[in-house]
Short mmCIF file of C-alpha atoms and ligand atoms in Angstrom, two decimals:
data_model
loop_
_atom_site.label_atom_id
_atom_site.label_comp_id
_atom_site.label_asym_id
_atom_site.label_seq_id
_atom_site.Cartn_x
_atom_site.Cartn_y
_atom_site.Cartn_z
CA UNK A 29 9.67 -3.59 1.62
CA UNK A 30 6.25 -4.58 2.27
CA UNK A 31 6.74 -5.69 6.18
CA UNK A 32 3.95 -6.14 8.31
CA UNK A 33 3.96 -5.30 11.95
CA UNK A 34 2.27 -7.27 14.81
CA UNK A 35 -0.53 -4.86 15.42
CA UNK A 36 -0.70 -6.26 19.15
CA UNK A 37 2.75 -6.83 20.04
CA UNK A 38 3.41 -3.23 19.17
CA UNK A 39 0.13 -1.90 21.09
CA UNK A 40 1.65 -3.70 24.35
CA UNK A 41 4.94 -1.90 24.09
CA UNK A 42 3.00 1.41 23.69
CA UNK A 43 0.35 0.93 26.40
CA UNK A 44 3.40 -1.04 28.85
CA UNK A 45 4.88 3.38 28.13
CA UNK A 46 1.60 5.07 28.71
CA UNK A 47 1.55 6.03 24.75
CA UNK A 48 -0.95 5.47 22.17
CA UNK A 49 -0.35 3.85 19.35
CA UNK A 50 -1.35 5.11 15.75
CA UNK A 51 -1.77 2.51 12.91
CA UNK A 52 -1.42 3.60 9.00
CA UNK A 53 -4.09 1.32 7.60
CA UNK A 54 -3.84 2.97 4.37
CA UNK A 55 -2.58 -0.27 2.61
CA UNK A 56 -5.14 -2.85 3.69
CA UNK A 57 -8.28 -0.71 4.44
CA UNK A 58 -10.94 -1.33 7.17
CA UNK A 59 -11.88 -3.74 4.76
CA UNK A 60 -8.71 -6.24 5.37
CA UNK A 61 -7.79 -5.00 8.74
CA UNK A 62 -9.31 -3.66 11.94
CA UNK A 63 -6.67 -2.06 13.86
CA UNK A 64 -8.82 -1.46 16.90
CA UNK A 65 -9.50 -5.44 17.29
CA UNK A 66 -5.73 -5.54 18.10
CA UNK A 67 -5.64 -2.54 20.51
CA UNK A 68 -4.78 0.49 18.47
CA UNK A 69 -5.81 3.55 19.52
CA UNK A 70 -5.77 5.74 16.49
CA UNK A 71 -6.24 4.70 13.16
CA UNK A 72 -5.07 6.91 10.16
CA UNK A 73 -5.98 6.30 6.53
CA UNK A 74 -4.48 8.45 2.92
CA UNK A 75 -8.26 8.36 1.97
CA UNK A 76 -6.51 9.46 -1.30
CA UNK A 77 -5.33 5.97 -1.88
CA UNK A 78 -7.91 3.22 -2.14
CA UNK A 79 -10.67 4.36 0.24
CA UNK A 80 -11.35 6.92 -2.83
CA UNK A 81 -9.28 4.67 -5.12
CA UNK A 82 -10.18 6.71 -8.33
CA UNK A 83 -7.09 8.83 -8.20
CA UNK A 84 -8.84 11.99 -8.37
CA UNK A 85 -9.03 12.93 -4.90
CA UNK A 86 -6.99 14.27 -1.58
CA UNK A 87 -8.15 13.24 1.79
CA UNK A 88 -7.15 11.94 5.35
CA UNK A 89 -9.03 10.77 8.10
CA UNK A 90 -8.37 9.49 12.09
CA UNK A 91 -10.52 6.95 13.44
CA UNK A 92 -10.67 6.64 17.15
CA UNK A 93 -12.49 5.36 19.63
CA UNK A 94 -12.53 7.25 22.33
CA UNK A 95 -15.01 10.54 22.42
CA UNK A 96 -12.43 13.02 24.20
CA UNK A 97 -9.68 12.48 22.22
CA UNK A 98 -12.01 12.66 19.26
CA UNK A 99 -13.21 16.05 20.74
CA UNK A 100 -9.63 16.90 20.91
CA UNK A 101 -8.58 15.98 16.76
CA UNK A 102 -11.82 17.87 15.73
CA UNK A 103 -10.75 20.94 17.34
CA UNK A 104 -7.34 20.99 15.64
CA UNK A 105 -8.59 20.28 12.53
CA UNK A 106 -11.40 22.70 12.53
CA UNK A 107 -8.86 25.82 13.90
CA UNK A 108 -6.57 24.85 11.60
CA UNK A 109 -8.61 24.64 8.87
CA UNK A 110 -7.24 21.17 7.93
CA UNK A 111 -10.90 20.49 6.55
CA UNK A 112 -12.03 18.24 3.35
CA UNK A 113 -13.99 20.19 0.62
CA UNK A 114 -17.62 19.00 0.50
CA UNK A 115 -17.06 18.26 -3.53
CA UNK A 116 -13.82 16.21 -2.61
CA UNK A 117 -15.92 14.35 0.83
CA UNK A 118 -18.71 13.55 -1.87
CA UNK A 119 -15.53 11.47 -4.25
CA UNK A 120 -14.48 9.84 -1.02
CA UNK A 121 -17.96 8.74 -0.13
CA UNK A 122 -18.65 7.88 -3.68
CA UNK A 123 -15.28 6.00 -3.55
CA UNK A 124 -16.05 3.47 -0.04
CA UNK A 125 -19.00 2.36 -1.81
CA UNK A 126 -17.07 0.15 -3.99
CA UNK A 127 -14.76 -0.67 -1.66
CA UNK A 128 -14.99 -4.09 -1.18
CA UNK A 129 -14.93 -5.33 -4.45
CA UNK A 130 -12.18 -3.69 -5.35
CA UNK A 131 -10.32 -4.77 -2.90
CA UNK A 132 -10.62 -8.34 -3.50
CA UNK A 133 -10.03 -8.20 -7.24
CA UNK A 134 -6.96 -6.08 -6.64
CA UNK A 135 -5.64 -8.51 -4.29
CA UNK A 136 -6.49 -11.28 -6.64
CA UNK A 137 -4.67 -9.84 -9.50
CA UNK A 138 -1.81 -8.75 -7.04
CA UNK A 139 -1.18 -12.34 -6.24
CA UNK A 140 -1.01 -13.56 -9.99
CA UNK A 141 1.13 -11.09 -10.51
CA UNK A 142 3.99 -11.92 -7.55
CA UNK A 143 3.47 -15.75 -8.33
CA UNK A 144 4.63 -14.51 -12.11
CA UNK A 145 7.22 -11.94 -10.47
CA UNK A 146 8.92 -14.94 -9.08
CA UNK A 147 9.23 -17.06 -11.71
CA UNK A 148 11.01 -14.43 -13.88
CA UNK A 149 14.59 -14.59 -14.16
CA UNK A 150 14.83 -10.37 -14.07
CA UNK A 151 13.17 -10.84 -10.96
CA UNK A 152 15.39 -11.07 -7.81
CA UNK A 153 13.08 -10.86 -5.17
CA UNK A 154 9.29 -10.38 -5.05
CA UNK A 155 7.86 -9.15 -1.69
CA UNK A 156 3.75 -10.11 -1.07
CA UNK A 157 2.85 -11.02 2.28
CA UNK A 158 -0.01 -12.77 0.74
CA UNK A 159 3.10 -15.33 -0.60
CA UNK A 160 3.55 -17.89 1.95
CA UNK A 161 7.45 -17.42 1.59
CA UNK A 162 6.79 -13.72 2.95
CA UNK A 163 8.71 -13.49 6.38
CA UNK A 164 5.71 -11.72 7.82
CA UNK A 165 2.78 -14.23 6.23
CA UNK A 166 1.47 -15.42 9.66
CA UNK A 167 1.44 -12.03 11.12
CA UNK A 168 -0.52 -11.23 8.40
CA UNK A 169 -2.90 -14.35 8.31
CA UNK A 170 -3.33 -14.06 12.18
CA UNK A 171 -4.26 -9.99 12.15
CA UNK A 172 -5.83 -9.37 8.69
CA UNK A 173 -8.31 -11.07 6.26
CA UNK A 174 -6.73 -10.47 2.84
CA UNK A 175 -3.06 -9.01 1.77
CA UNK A 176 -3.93 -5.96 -0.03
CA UNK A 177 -2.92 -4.96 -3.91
CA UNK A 178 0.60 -3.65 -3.16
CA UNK A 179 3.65 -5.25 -4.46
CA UNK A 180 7.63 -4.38 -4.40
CA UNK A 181 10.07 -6.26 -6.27
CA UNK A 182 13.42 -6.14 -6.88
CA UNK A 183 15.41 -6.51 -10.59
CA UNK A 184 18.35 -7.61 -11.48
CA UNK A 185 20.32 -4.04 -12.10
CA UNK A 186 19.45 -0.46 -12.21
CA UNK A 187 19.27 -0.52 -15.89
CA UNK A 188 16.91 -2.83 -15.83
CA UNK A 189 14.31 -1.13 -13.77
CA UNK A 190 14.83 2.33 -15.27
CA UNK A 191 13.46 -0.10 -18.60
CA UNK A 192 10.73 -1.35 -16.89
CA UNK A 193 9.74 2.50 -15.85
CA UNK A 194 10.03 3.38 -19.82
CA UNK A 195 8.47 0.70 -21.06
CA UNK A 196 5.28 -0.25 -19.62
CA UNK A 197 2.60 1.19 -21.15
CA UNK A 198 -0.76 0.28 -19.12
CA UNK A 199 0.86 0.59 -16.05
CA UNK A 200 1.91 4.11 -15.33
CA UNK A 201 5.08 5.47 -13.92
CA UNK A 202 3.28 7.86 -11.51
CA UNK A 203 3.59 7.76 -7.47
CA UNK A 204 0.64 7.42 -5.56
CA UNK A 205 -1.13 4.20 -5.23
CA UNK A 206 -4.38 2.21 -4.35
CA UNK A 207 -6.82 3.20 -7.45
CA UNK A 208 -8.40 1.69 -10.15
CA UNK A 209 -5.50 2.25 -12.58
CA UNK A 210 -2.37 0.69 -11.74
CA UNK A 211 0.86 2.53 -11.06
CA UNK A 212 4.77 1.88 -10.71
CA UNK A 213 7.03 3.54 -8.62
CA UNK A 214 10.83 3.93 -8.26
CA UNK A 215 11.13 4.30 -4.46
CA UNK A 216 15.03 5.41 -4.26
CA UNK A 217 14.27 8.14 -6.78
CA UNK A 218 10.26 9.07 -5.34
CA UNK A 219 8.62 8.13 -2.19
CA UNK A 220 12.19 7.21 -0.42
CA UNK A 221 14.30 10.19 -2.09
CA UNK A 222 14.65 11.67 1.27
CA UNK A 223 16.16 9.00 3.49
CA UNK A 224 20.22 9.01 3.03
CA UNK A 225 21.10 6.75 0.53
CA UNK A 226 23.64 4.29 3.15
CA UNK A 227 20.31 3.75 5.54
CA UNK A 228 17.99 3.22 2.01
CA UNK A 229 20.25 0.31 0.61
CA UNK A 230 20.57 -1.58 3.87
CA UNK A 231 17.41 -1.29 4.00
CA UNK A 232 16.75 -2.87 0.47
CA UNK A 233 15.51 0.44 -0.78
CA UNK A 234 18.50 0.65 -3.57
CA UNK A 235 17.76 1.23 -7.39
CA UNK A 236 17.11 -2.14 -8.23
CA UNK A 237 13.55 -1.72 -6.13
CA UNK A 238 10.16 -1.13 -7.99
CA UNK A 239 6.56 -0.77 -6.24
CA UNK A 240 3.33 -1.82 -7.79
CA UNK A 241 0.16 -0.64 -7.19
CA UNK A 242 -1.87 -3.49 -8.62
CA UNK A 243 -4.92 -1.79 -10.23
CA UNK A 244 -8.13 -3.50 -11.83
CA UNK A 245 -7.06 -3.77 -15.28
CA UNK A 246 -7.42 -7.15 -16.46
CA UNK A 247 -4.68 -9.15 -15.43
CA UNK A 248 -3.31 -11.27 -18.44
CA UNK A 249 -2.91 -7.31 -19.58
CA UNK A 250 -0.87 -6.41 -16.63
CA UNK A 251 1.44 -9.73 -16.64
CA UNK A 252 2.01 -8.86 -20.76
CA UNK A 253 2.84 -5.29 -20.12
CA UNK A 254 5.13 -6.23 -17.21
CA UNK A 255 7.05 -8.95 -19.95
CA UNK A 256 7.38 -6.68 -22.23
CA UNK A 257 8.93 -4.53 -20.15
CA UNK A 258 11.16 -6.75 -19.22
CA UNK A 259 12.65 -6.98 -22.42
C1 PLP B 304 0.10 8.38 0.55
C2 PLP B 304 0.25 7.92 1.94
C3 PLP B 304 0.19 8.82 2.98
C4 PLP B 304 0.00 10.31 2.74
O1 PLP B 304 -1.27 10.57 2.27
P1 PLP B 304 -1.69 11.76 1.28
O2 PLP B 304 -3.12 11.52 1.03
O3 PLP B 304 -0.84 11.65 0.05
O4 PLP B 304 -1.41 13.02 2.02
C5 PLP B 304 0.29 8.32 4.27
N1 PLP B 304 0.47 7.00 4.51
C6 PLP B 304 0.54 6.11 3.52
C7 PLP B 304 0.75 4.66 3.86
C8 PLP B 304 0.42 6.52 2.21
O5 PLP B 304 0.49 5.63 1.21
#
């Protein structure tokens, strides 16, 4: 549903218990958001996503800051063998080096494309945080320095979106997210399959829910695909 946590507000409750507290920055990257500046203690990142944002990889990675518990995560993941291939590192490496500039074109795009969502009367909700009607847009402003490329929207019906999902042809109905080509997903039926389906629609997760991973095609191409989709 694309909500944003208050990095520090959660780190008090956390450190107030004597825990630590572990931040997903897969979304935003190091590049939009420093978790550490906020008081996380481990950061965790699906390198698969846009840190090697070609698609063609599988990795993870922990940040921390702190040498012993570093010592500590090594240790597990060398016993357990847990470790990245050196062909696979090399895509991931390759990957960060265009980081940046992928980043800010796939938030770019990603914003043309929710302003558009909005306006179209299949549409019944878009959810950005980089929209200033976002219920989460001054967490965001206050604790990042850019929204990211992800968007979820809801459609009118479930016949609707199972359209969209047969139509589009740039985009591609594939899970996954955070590369250079962009992909739709159908959260109640992928990524979300396994929550009960009562606890998915209050959440919002029901089947009138798609997710966009806003890739760098260009993005008049995007915005036709989506309308034709549409119908
Ligand atoms: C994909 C994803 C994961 C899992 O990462 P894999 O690389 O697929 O194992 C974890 N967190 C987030 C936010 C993700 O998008």
């Amino acid at each position: 549903m694309m909500r944003v946590t208050d990095i520090a507000a959660a780190a008090a409750i956390a450190h107030k218990n004597n825990a630590l507290l572990i931040v997903d920055n897969t979304f935003l990257t190091p590049y939009f958001q420093r978790p550490f500046e906020y008081g996380a203690d481990i950061i965790l990142h699906s390198a698969t996503k846009y840190l090697g944002g070609h698609n063609d990889a599988l990795a993870g990675l922990l940040v921390v800051k702190n040498d012993d518990l570093a010592e500590k995560l090594r240790f597990i993941a060398k016993t357990t063998g847990g470790c990245l291939s050196p062909f696979d590192a090399f895509l991931i490496i390759r990957g960060i080096k265009t980081l940046a500039v992928r980043m800010e074109r796939q938030q770019e795009t990603a914003l043309k494309i929710a302003r558009w969502l909005l306006k179209q009367s299949a549409v019944k909700k878009a959810y950005y945080p980089g929209l200033t009607e976002h219920p989460d847009y001054e967490v965001s402003r206050r604790q990042t320095s850019g929204f990211g490329g992800m968007i979820s929207f809801s459609v009118r019906d479930g016949r609707t979106a199972v359209r969209i999902l047969e139509s589009v042809k740039i985009i591609k109905y594939a899970e996954s997210l955070g590369g250079v080509e962009s992909l739709i997903t159908y959260p109640s039926l992928q990524t979300h399959a396994d929550i009960p389906e009562s606890e998915r629609t209050a959440r919002g997760i029901d089947d009138c829910l798609l997710r966009l991973s806003v890739g760098l095609e260009s993005p008049d191409d995007l915005i036709a695909d989506l309308e034709q989709s549409f119908g």
